[in-house]
mmCIF file of C-alpha atoms in Angstrom:
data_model
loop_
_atom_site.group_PDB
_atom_site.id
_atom_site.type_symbol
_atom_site.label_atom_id
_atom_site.label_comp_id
_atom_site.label_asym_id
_atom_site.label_seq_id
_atom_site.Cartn_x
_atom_site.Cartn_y
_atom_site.Cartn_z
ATOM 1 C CA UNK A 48 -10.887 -31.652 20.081
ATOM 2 C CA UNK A 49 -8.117 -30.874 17.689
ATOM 3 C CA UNK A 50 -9.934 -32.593 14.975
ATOM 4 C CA UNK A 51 -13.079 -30.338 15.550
ATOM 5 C CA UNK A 52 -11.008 -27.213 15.613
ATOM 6 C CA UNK A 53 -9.110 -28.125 12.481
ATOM 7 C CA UNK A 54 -12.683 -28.498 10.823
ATOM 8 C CA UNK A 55 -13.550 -25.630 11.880
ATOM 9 C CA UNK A 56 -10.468 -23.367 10.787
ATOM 10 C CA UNK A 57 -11.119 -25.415 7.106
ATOM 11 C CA UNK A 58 -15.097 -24.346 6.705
ATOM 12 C CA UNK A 59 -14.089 -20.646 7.237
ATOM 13 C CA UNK A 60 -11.096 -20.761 4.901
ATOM 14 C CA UNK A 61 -13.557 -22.432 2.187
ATOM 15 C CA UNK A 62 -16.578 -19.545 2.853
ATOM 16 C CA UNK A 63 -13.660 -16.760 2.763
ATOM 17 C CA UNK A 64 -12.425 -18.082 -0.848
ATOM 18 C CA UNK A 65 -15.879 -18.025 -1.854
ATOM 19 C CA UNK A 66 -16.820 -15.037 -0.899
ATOM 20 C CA UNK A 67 -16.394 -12.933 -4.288
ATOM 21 C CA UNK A 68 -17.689 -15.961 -7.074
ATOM 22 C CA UNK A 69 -21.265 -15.664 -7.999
ATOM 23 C CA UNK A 70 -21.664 -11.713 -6.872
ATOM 24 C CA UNK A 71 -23.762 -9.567 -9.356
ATOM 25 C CA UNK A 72 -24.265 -5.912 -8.900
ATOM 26 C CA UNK A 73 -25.734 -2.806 -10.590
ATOM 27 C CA UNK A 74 -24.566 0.462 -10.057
ATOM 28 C CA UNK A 75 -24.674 3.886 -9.993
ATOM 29 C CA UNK A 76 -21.695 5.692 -11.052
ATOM 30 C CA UNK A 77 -20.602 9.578 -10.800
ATOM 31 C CA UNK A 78 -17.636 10.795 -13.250
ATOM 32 C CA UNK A 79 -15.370 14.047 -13.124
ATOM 33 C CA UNK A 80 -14.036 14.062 -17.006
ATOM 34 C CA UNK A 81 -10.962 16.070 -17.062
ATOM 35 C CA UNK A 82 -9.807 16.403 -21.082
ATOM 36 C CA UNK A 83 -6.775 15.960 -22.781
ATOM 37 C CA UNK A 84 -5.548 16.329 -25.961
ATOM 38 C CA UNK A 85 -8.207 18.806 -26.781
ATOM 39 C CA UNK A 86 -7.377 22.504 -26.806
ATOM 40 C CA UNK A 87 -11.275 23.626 -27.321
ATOM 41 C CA UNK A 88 -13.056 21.200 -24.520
ATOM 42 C CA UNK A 89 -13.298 22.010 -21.063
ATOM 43 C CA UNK A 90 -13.570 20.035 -17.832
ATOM 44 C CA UNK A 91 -17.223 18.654 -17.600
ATOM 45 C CA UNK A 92 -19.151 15.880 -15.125
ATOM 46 C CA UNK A 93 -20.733 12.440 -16.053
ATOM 47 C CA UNK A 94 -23.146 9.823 -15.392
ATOM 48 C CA UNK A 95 -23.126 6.276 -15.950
ATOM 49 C CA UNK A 96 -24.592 2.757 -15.022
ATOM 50 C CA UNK A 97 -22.901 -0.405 -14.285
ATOM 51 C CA UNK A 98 -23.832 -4.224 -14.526
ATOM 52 C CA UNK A 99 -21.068 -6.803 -13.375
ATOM 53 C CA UNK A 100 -20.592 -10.079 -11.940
ATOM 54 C CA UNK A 101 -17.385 -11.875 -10.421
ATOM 55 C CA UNK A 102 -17.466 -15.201 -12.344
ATOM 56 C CA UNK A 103 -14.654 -16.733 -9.954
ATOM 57 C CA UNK A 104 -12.797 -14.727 -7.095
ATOM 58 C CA UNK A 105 -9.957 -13.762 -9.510
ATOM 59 C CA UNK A 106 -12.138 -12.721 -12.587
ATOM 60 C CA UNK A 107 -15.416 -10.488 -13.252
ATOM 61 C CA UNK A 108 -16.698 -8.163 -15.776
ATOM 62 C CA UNK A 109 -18.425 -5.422 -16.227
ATOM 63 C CA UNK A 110 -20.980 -3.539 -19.087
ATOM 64 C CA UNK A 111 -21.735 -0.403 -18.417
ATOM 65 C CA UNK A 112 -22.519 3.037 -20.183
ATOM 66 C CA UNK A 113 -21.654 6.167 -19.360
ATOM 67 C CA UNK A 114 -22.824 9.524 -20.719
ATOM 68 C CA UNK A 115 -20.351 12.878 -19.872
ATOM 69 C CA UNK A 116 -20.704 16.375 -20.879
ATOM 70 C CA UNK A 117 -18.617 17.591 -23.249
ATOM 71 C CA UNK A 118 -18.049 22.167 -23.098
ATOM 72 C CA UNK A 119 -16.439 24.057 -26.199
ATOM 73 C CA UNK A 120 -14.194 26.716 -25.507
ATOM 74 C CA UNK A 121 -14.114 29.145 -24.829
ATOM 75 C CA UNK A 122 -18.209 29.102 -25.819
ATOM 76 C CA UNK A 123 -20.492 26.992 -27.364
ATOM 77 C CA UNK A 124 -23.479 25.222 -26.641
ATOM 78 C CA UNK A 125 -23.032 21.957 -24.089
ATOM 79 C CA UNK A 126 -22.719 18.670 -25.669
ATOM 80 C CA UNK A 127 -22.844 14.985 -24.610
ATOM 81 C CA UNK A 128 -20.733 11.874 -25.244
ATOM 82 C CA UNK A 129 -22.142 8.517 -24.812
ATOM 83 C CA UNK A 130 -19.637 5.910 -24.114
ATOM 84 C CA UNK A 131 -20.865 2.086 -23.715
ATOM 85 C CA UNK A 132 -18.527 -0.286 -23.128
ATOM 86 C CA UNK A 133 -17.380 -4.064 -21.839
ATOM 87 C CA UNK A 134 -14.418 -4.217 -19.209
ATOM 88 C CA UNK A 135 -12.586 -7.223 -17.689
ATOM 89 C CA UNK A 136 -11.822 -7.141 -13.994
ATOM 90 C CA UNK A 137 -8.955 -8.406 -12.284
ATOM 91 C CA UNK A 138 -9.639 -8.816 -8.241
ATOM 92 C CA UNK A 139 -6.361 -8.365 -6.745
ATOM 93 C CA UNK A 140 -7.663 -9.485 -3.160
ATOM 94 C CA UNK A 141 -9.357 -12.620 -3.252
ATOM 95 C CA UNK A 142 -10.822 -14.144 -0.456
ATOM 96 C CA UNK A 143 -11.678 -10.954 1.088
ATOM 97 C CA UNK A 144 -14.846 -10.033 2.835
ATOM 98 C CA UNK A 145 -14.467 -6.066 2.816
ATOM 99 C CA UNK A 146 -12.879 -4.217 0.063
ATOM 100 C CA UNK A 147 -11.538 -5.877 -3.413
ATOM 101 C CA UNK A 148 -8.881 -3.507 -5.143
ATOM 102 C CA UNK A 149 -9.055 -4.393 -8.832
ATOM 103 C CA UNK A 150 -7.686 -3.372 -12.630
ATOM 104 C CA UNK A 151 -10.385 -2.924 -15.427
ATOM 105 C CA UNK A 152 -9.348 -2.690 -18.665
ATOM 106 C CA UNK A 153 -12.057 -2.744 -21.715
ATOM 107 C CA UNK A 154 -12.897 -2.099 -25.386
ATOM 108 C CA UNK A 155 -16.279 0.016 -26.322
ATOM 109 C CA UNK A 156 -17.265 3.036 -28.555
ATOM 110 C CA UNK A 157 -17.981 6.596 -28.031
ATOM 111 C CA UNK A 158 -20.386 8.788 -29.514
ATOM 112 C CA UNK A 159 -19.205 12.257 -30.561
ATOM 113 C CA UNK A 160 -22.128 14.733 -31.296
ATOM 114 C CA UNK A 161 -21.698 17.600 -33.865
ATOM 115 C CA UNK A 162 -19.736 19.823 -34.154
ATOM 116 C CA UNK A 163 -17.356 17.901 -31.970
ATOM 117 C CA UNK A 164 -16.632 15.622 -35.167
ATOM 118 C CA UNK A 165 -17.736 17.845 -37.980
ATOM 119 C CA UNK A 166 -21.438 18.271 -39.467
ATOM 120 C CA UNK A 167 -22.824 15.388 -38.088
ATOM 121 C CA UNK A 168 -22.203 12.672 -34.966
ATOM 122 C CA UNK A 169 -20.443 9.928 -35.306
ATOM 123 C CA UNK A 170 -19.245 6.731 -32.949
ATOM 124 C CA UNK A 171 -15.465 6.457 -32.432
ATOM 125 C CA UNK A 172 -13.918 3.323 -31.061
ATOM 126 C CA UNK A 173 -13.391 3.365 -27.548
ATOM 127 C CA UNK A 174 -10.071 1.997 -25.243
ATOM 128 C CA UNK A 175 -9.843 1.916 -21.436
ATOM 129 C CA UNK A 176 -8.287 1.316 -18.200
ATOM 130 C CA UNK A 177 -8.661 1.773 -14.849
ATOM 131 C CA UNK A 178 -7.730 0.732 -11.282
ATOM 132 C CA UNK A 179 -10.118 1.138 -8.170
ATOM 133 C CA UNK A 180 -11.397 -0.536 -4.922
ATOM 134 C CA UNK A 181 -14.827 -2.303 -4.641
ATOM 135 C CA UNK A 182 -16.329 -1.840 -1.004
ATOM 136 C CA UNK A 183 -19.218 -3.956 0.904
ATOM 137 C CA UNK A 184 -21.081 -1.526 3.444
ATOM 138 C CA UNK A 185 -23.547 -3.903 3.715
ATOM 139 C CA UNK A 186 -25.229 -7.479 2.974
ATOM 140 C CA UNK A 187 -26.788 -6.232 -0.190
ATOM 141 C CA UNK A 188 -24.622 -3.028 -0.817
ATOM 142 C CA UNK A 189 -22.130 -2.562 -3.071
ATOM 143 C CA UNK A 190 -19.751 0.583 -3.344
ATOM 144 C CA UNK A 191 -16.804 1.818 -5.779
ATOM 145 C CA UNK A 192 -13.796 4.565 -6.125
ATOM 146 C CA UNK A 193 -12.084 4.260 -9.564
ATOM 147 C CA UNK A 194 -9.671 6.524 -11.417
ATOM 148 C CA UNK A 195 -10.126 5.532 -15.348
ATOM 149 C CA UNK A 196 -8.111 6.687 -18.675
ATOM 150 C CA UNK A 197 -10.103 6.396 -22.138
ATOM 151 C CA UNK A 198 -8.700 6.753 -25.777
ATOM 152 C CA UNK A 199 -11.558 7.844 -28.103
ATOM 153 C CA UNK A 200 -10.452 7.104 -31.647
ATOM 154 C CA UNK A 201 -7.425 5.397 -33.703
ATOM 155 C CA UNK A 202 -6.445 8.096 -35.551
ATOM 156 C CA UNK A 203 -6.343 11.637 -35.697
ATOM 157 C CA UNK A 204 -8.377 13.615 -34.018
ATOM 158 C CA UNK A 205 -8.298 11.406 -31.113
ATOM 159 C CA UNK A 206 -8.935 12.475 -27.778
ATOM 160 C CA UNK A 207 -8.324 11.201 -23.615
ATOM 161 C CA UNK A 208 -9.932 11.531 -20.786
ATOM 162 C CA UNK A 209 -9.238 10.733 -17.769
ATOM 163 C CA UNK A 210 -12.308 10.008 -15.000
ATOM 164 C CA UNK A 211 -12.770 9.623 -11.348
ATOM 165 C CA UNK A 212 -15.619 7.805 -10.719
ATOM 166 C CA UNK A 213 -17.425 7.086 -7.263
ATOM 167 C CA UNK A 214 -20.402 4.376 -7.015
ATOM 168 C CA UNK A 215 -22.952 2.721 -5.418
ATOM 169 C CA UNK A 216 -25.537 0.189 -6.057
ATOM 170 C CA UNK A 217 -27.222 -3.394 -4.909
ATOM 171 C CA UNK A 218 -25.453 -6.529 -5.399
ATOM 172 C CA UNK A 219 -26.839 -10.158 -5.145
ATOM 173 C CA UNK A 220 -25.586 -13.487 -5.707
ATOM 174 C CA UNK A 221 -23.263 -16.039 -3.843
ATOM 175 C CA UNK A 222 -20.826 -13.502 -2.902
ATOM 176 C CA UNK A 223 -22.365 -11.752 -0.337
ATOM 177 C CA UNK A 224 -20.336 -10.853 2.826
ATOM 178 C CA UNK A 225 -20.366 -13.678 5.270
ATOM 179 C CA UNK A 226 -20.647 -13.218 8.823
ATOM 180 C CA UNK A 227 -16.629 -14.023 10.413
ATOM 181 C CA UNK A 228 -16.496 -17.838 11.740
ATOM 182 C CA UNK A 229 -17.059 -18.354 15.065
ATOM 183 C CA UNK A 230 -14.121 -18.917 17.074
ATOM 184 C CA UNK A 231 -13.570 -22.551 17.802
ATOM 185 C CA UNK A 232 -14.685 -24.616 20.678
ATOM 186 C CA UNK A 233 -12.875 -24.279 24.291
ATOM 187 C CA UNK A 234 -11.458 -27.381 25.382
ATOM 188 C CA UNK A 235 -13.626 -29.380 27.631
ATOM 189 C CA UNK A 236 -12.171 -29.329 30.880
ATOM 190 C CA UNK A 237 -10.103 -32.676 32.000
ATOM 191 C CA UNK A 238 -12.359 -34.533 34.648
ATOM 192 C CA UNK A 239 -11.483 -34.095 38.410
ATOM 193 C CA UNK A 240 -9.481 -36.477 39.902
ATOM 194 C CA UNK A 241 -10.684 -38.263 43.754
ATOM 195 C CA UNK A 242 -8.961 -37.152 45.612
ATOM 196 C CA UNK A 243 -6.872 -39.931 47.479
ATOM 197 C CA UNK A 244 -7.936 -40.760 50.862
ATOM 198 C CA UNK A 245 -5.078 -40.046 53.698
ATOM 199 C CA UNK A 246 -4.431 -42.639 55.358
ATOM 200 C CA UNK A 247 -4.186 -41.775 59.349
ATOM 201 C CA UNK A 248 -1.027 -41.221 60.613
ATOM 202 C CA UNK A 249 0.021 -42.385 63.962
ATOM 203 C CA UNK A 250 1.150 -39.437 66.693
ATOM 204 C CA UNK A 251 4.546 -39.028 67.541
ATOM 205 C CA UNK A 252 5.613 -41.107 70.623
ATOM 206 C CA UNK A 253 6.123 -38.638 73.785
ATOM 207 C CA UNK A 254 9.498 -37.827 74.626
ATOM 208 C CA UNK A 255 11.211 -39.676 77.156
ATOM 209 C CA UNK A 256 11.601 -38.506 80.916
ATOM 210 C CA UNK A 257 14.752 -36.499 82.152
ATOM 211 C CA UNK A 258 16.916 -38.376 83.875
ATOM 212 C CA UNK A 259 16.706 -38.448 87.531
ATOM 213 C CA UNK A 260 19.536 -36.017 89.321
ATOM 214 C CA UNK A 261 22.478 -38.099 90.915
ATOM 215 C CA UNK A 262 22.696 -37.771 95.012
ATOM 216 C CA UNK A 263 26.363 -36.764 95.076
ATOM 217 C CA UNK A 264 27.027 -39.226 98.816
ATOM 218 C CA UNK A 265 28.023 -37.620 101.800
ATOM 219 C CA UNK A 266 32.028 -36.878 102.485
ATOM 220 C CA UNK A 267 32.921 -37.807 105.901
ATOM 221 C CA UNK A 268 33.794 -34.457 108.257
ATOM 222 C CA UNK A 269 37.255 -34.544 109.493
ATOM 223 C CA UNK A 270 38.048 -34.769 113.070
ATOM 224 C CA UNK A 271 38.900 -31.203 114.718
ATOM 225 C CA UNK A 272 42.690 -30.754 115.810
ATOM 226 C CA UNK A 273 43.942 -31.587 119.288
ATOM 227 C CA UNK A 274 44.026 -28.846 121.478
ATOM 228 C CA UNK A 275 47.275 -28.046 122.923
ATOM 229 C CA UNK A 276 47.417 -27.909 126.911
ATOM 230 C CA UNK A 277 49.518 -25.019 128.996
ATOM 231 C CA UNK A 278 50.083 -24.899 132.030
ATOM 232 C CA UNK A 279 50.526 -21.671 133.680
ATOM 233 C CA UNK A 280 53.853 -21.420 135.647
ATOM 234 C CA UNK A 281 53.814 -20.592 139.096
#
């Protein structure tokens, strides 16, 4: 019995550590671009795509693309960026079956239309980092929340942005969410025991009879007293 649970507890530790190695997924991916370094760009809202795979429960990657708005200010006609790029990912939970919190950090290239780079458009280079959580709704879901910093350019002008991205897409692979191991085995119950025959045991012997009283004998009676005779006097 304790080898059977043991083998047990073993088979769901080795389907837990494999639960993130093999996973693909491709996703779709919402981005609030708030701009820095950049006195004549406001705020805008992107839109990207995502295609990653964990390649062991420590390490994935990730190419994806991701096109944001870009606003002069204070007016100006809207523009859009186009930023591909290729991130590493660095699972800080593995093993686990729910939610992965990870770091991404990545090289690509950006895009800049005109006039946001003179005359004509022109591709910048393109640095990144981010940290986020990775969720599993489902057997073929996948879900995301990151917050993301990008450097576009090596030299002046260069600009940052920083992103909050939500996600959600279809994964596949051998790193689907397994069901939790079934709890092991209740010990089999120790056989009765016969119960041991009683042997009969003899009654008590009756108590013995009270003693018969003792006849106290008879004391003799004493005689009376003479009687003393007088005579009257004449």
């Amino acid at each position: 019995m304790r080898t059977r649970s043991l083998l047990t507890t073993l088979l769901a530790c080795a389907a837990s550590l494999g639960a993130q190695e093999g996973t693909n997924w491709v996703a779709l991916q919402g981005a609030y671009v708030k701009q820095q370094d950049s006195s004549h760009l406001k705020d805008g809202a992107g839109l990207g795509l995502g295609l990653g795979r964990w390649f062991t429960d420590r390490w994935g990657a990730e190419l994806g693309v991701l096109g944001a708005e870009l606003k002069p200010d204070p007016s100006g006609d809207k523009r859009y960026e186009t930023n591909p790029s290729l991130s590493a990912l660095f699972n800080f939970r593995p093993g686990a079956t729910d939610w992965i919190p990870y770091l991404r950090a990545g090289l690509g290239a950006s895009y800049q239309p005109k006039p946001i780079l003179g005359s004509d458009g022109d591709w910048r280079a393109l640095y990144l980092a981010g940290l986020g959580v990775q969720f599993f709704p489902g057997e073929r879901l996948v879900s995301s929340v990151e917050l993301r910093a990008q450097r576009i350019g090596t030299d002046t002008p260069f600009r940052t942005e920083w992103l909050a991205l939500a996600g959600c897409g279809y994964r596949w692979g051998g790193g689907r969410v397994l069901p939790p191991p079934p709890p092991p085995p209740a010990p089999e119950p120790a056989p009765a025991r016969d119960p041991v025959k009683a042997e009969p045991v003899a009654p008590p012997p009756p108590p013995p009879p009270p003693p018969a009283p003792v006849e106290e004998a008879a004391k003799p009676v004493p005689p009376p007293p003479p009687q003393k005779i007088v005579l009257d006097e004449a």
